[in-house]
Coordinates of C-alpha atoms in Angstrom, one line a residue:
X17 CA 11.4 3.6 -86.8
X18 CA 15.1 3.5 -85.8
X19 CA 14.4 4.7 -82.2
X20 CA 11.8 1.9 -81.8
X21 CA 14.4 -0.7 -82.9
X22 CA 17.0 0.7 -80.5
X23 CA 14.5 0.5 -77.6
X24 CA 13.6 -3.0 -78.5
X25 CA 17.2 -4.0 -78.8
X26 CA 18.1 -2.4 -75.4
X27 CA 15.2 -4.0 -73.7
X28 CA 16.2 -7.4 -75.0
X29 CA 19.8 -6.9 -73.8
X30 CA 18.5 -5.9 -70.3
X31 CA 16.3 -9.0 -70.2
X32 CA 19.2 -11.2 -71.2
X33 CA 21.5 -9.7 -68.5
X34 CA 18.7 -10.0 -65.9
X35 CA 18.0 -13.5 -66.9
X36 CA 21.7 -14.4 -66.5
X37 CA 21.7 -13.0 -63.0
X38 CA 18.5 -14.9 -62.2
X39 CA 20.1 -18.2 -63.5
X40 CA 23.3 -17.5 -61.5
X41 CA 21.2 -16.8 -58.3
X42 CA 19.2 -20.0 -58.9
X43 CA 22.4 -22.1 -59.3
X44 CA 23.8 -20.6 -56.1
X45 CA 20.5 -21.3 -54.3
X46 CA 20.5 -24.9 -55.6
X47 CA 24.1 -25.4 -54.4
X48 CA 23.2 -24.1 -50.9
X49 CA 20.3 -26.5 -50.7
X50 CA 22.5 -29.5 -51.6
X51 CA 25.3 -28.5 -49.2
X52 CA 23.9 -26.7 -46.2
X53 CA 26.3 -24.6 -44.2
X54 CA 27.0 -26.0 -40.8
X55 CA 26.7 -24.2 -37.5
X56 CA 29.9 -23.5 -35.5
X57 CA 29.9 -24.8 -32.0
X58 CA 32.4 -25.1 -29.1
X59 CA 33.4 -28.5 -27.8
X60 CA 36.1 -28.7 -25.1
X61 CA 37.4 -25.3 -26.2
X62 CA 37.7 -26.4 -29.8
X63 CA 35.6 -25.0 -32.7
X64 CA 33.6 -27.6 -34.6
X65 CA 31.1 -27.5 -37.5
X66 CA 28.0 -29.4 -36.5
X67 CA 26.8 -29.7 -40.1
X68 CA 29.9 -31.8 -40.8
X69 CA 30.5 -33.7 -37.5
X70 CA 29.7 -33.7 -33.8
X71 CA 33.2 -34.9 -33.1
X72 CA 32.1 -37.1 -30.2
X73 CA 29.7 -34.6 -28.6
X74 CA 26.7 -36.1 -26.7
X75 CA 24.8 -32.9 -26.1
X76 CA 24.7 -29.6 -28.0
X77 CA 22.8 -26.5 -26.7
X78 CA 21.8 -23.7 -29.0
X79 CA 21.7 -20.5 -27.0
X80 CA 19.3 -17.6 -27.6
X81 CA 22.2 -15.6 -29.1
X82 CA 22.9 -18.4 -31.6
X83 CA 25.9 -19.5 -29.7
X84 CA 26.2 -23.3 -29.6
X85 CA 28.1 -25.2 -26.9
X86 CA 28.6 -29.0 -26.9
X87 CA 29.7 -31.6 -24.3
X88 CA 31.4 -35.0 -24.8
X89 CA 30.5 -37.4 -22.0
X90 CA 33.6 -39.5 -22.6
X91 CA 35.8 -36.5 -21.8
X92 CA 33.8 -35.5 -18.6
X93 CA 36.3 -36.6 -15.9
X94 CA 35.7 -34.3 -13.0
X95 CA 32.6 -34.5 -10.8
X96 CA 31.7 -30.9 -11.8
X97 CA 31.9 -31.8 -15.6
X98 CA 29.8 -35.0 -15.0
X99 CA 27.2 -33.0 -13.0
X100 CA 26.9 -30.4 -15.7
X101 CA 26.4 -33.0 -18.4
X102 CA 23.8 -34.9 -16.3
X103 CA 21.9 -31.6 -15.8
X104 CA 22.0 -30.9 -19.6
X105 CA 20.8 -34.4 -20.4
X106 CA 17.7 -33.9 -18.3
X107 CA 16.4 -31.2 -20.7
X108 CA 16.5 -28.0 -18.6
X109 CA 13.6 -25.6 -18.2
X110 CA 13.1 -23.2 -21.2
X111 CA 14.3 -25.8 -23.7
X112 CA 13.0 -28.0 -26.4
X113 CA 15.2 -31.1 -26.5
X114 CA 15.6 -33.4 -29.5
X115 CA 17.1 -36.9 -29.1
X116 CA 18.4 -39.1 -31.9
X117 CA 17.3 -42.2 -30.0
X118 CA 14.0 -43.4 -28.7
X119 CA 13.2 -43.0 -25.0
X120 CA 15.3 -39.8 -24.7
X121 CA 18.6 -41.7 -25.5
X122 CA 21.4 -40.9 -27.8
X123 CA 22.7 -37.5 -28.9
X124 CA 20.7 -34.5 -27.7
X125 CA 20.2 -31.1 -29.3
X126 CA 18.5 -28.3 -27.4
X127 CA 16.9 -25.0 -28.4
X128 CA 15.4 -22.2 -26.3
X129 CA 14.1 -19.5 -28.7
X130 CA 11.1 -18.9 -30.8
X131 CA 11.8 -19.3 -34.5
X132 CA 12.4 -22.1 -37.0
X133 CA 15.8 -23.8 -37.1
X134 CA 16.8 -26.0 -40.0
X135 CA 18.2 -29.1 -38.5
X136 CA 20.7 -29.9 -41.3
X137 CA 22.8 -27.0 -40.1
X138 CA 23.2 -28.9 -36.8
X139 CA 23.8 -32.3 -38.4
X140 CA 20.4 -33.4 -37.0
X141 CA 18.0 -33.5 -40.1
X142 CA 16.0 -36.7 -40.2
X143 CA 17.5 -38.0 -37.0
X144 CA 15.0 -37.0 -34.2
X145 CA 13.4 -40.0 -32.5
X146 CA 12.2 -38.5 -29.2
X147 CA 11.3 -35.0 -27.9
X148 CA 10.8 -33.1 -24.6
X149 CA 9.2 -29.6 -24.6
X150 CA 10.3 -27.9 -21.3
X151 CA 9.5 -24.4 -22.4
X152 CA 7.7 -22.3 -19.8
X153 CA 7.5 -18.6 -21.0
X154 CA 5.0 -16.5 -22.9
X155 CA 5.3 -16.2 -26.7
X156 CA 3.4 -16.1 -30.0
X157 CA 3.4 -19.9 -30.1
X158 CA 2.2 -20.3 -26.5
X159 CA 5.3 -22.4 -25.7
X160 CA 4.3 -25.1 -28.1
X161 CA 7.2 -26.7 -29.9
X162 CA 6.8 -27.9 -33.5
X163 CA 8.7 -30.3 -35.7
X164 CA 8.3 -30.1 -39.5
X165 CA 9.4 -32.5 -42.2
X166 CA 10.4 -29.6 -44.5
X167 CA 12.9 -26.7 -44.1
X168 CA 11.7 -23.6 -42.3
X169 CA 8.6 -25.3 -40.9
X170 CA 7.2 -26.4 -44.3
X171 CA 5.5 -29.7 -44.9
X172 CA 3.8 -31.9 -42.2
X173 CA 4.1 -30.6 -38.7
X174 CA 3.9 -32.2 -35.3
X175 CA 3.0 -30.1 -32.3
X176 CA 4.2 -30.6 -28.7
X177 CA 2.4 -28.6 -25.9
X178 CA 4.3 -27.1 -23.0
X179 CA 5.6 -29.8 -20.7
X180 CA 4.8 -32.6 -23.3
X181 CA 7.3 -35.3 -24.1
X182 CA 7.3 -38.1 -26.6
X183 CA 9.6 -41.2 -26.1
X184 CA 8.9 -42.3 -29.7
X185 CA 7.7 -40.3 -32.7
X186 CA 6.1 -43.2 -34.4
X187 CA 5.6 -42.5 -38.1
X188 CA 7.4 -39.2 -37.7
X189 CA 10.5 -40.9 -36.4
X190 CA 13.7 -39.6 -38.2
X191 CA 11.6 -37.3 -40.4
X192 CA 12.1 -33.8 -38.8
X193 CA 14.0 -31.3 -40.9
X194 CA 13.2 -28.2 -38.8
X195 CA 12.1 -27.3 -35.2
X196 CA 10.4 -24.3 -33.7
X197 CA 10.4 -23.7 -30.0

């Protein structure tokens, strides 16, 4: 009888400790959901956190290695800098380009890889108003780009075929929380 009581007491103690870890993990997860970590980027040689501020950047490009580079049009003074910025603003081949203004105006965020990106990390959640899909290579998503109103592609999705562009997202305007493309 005593050994049964000891086993029951030990099992209850383990459950309480495990429950405590579970509660701590849930609290940490909830905090991360409330305050998403921003993505580091380079702007004029300076490191910035896109989740906090774009610091005047007009265009930010997310490279396939996760490296993010940004440009500030107001600081483009040489002909070479202006030409590079103009090239980026056209939405280069291989990229999905998101704009925070209709008709491909405003700040632009580009991606060129095939997985879901949560836009809050880039300071772009619920800000996309127009899209260009200039991807051109093979892949499991056949070079379609997707916007979703939830994190990690959850919720309602809008699909953009290869070469498709939309100057206005209509009812989906400023609702995208994640992008795939």
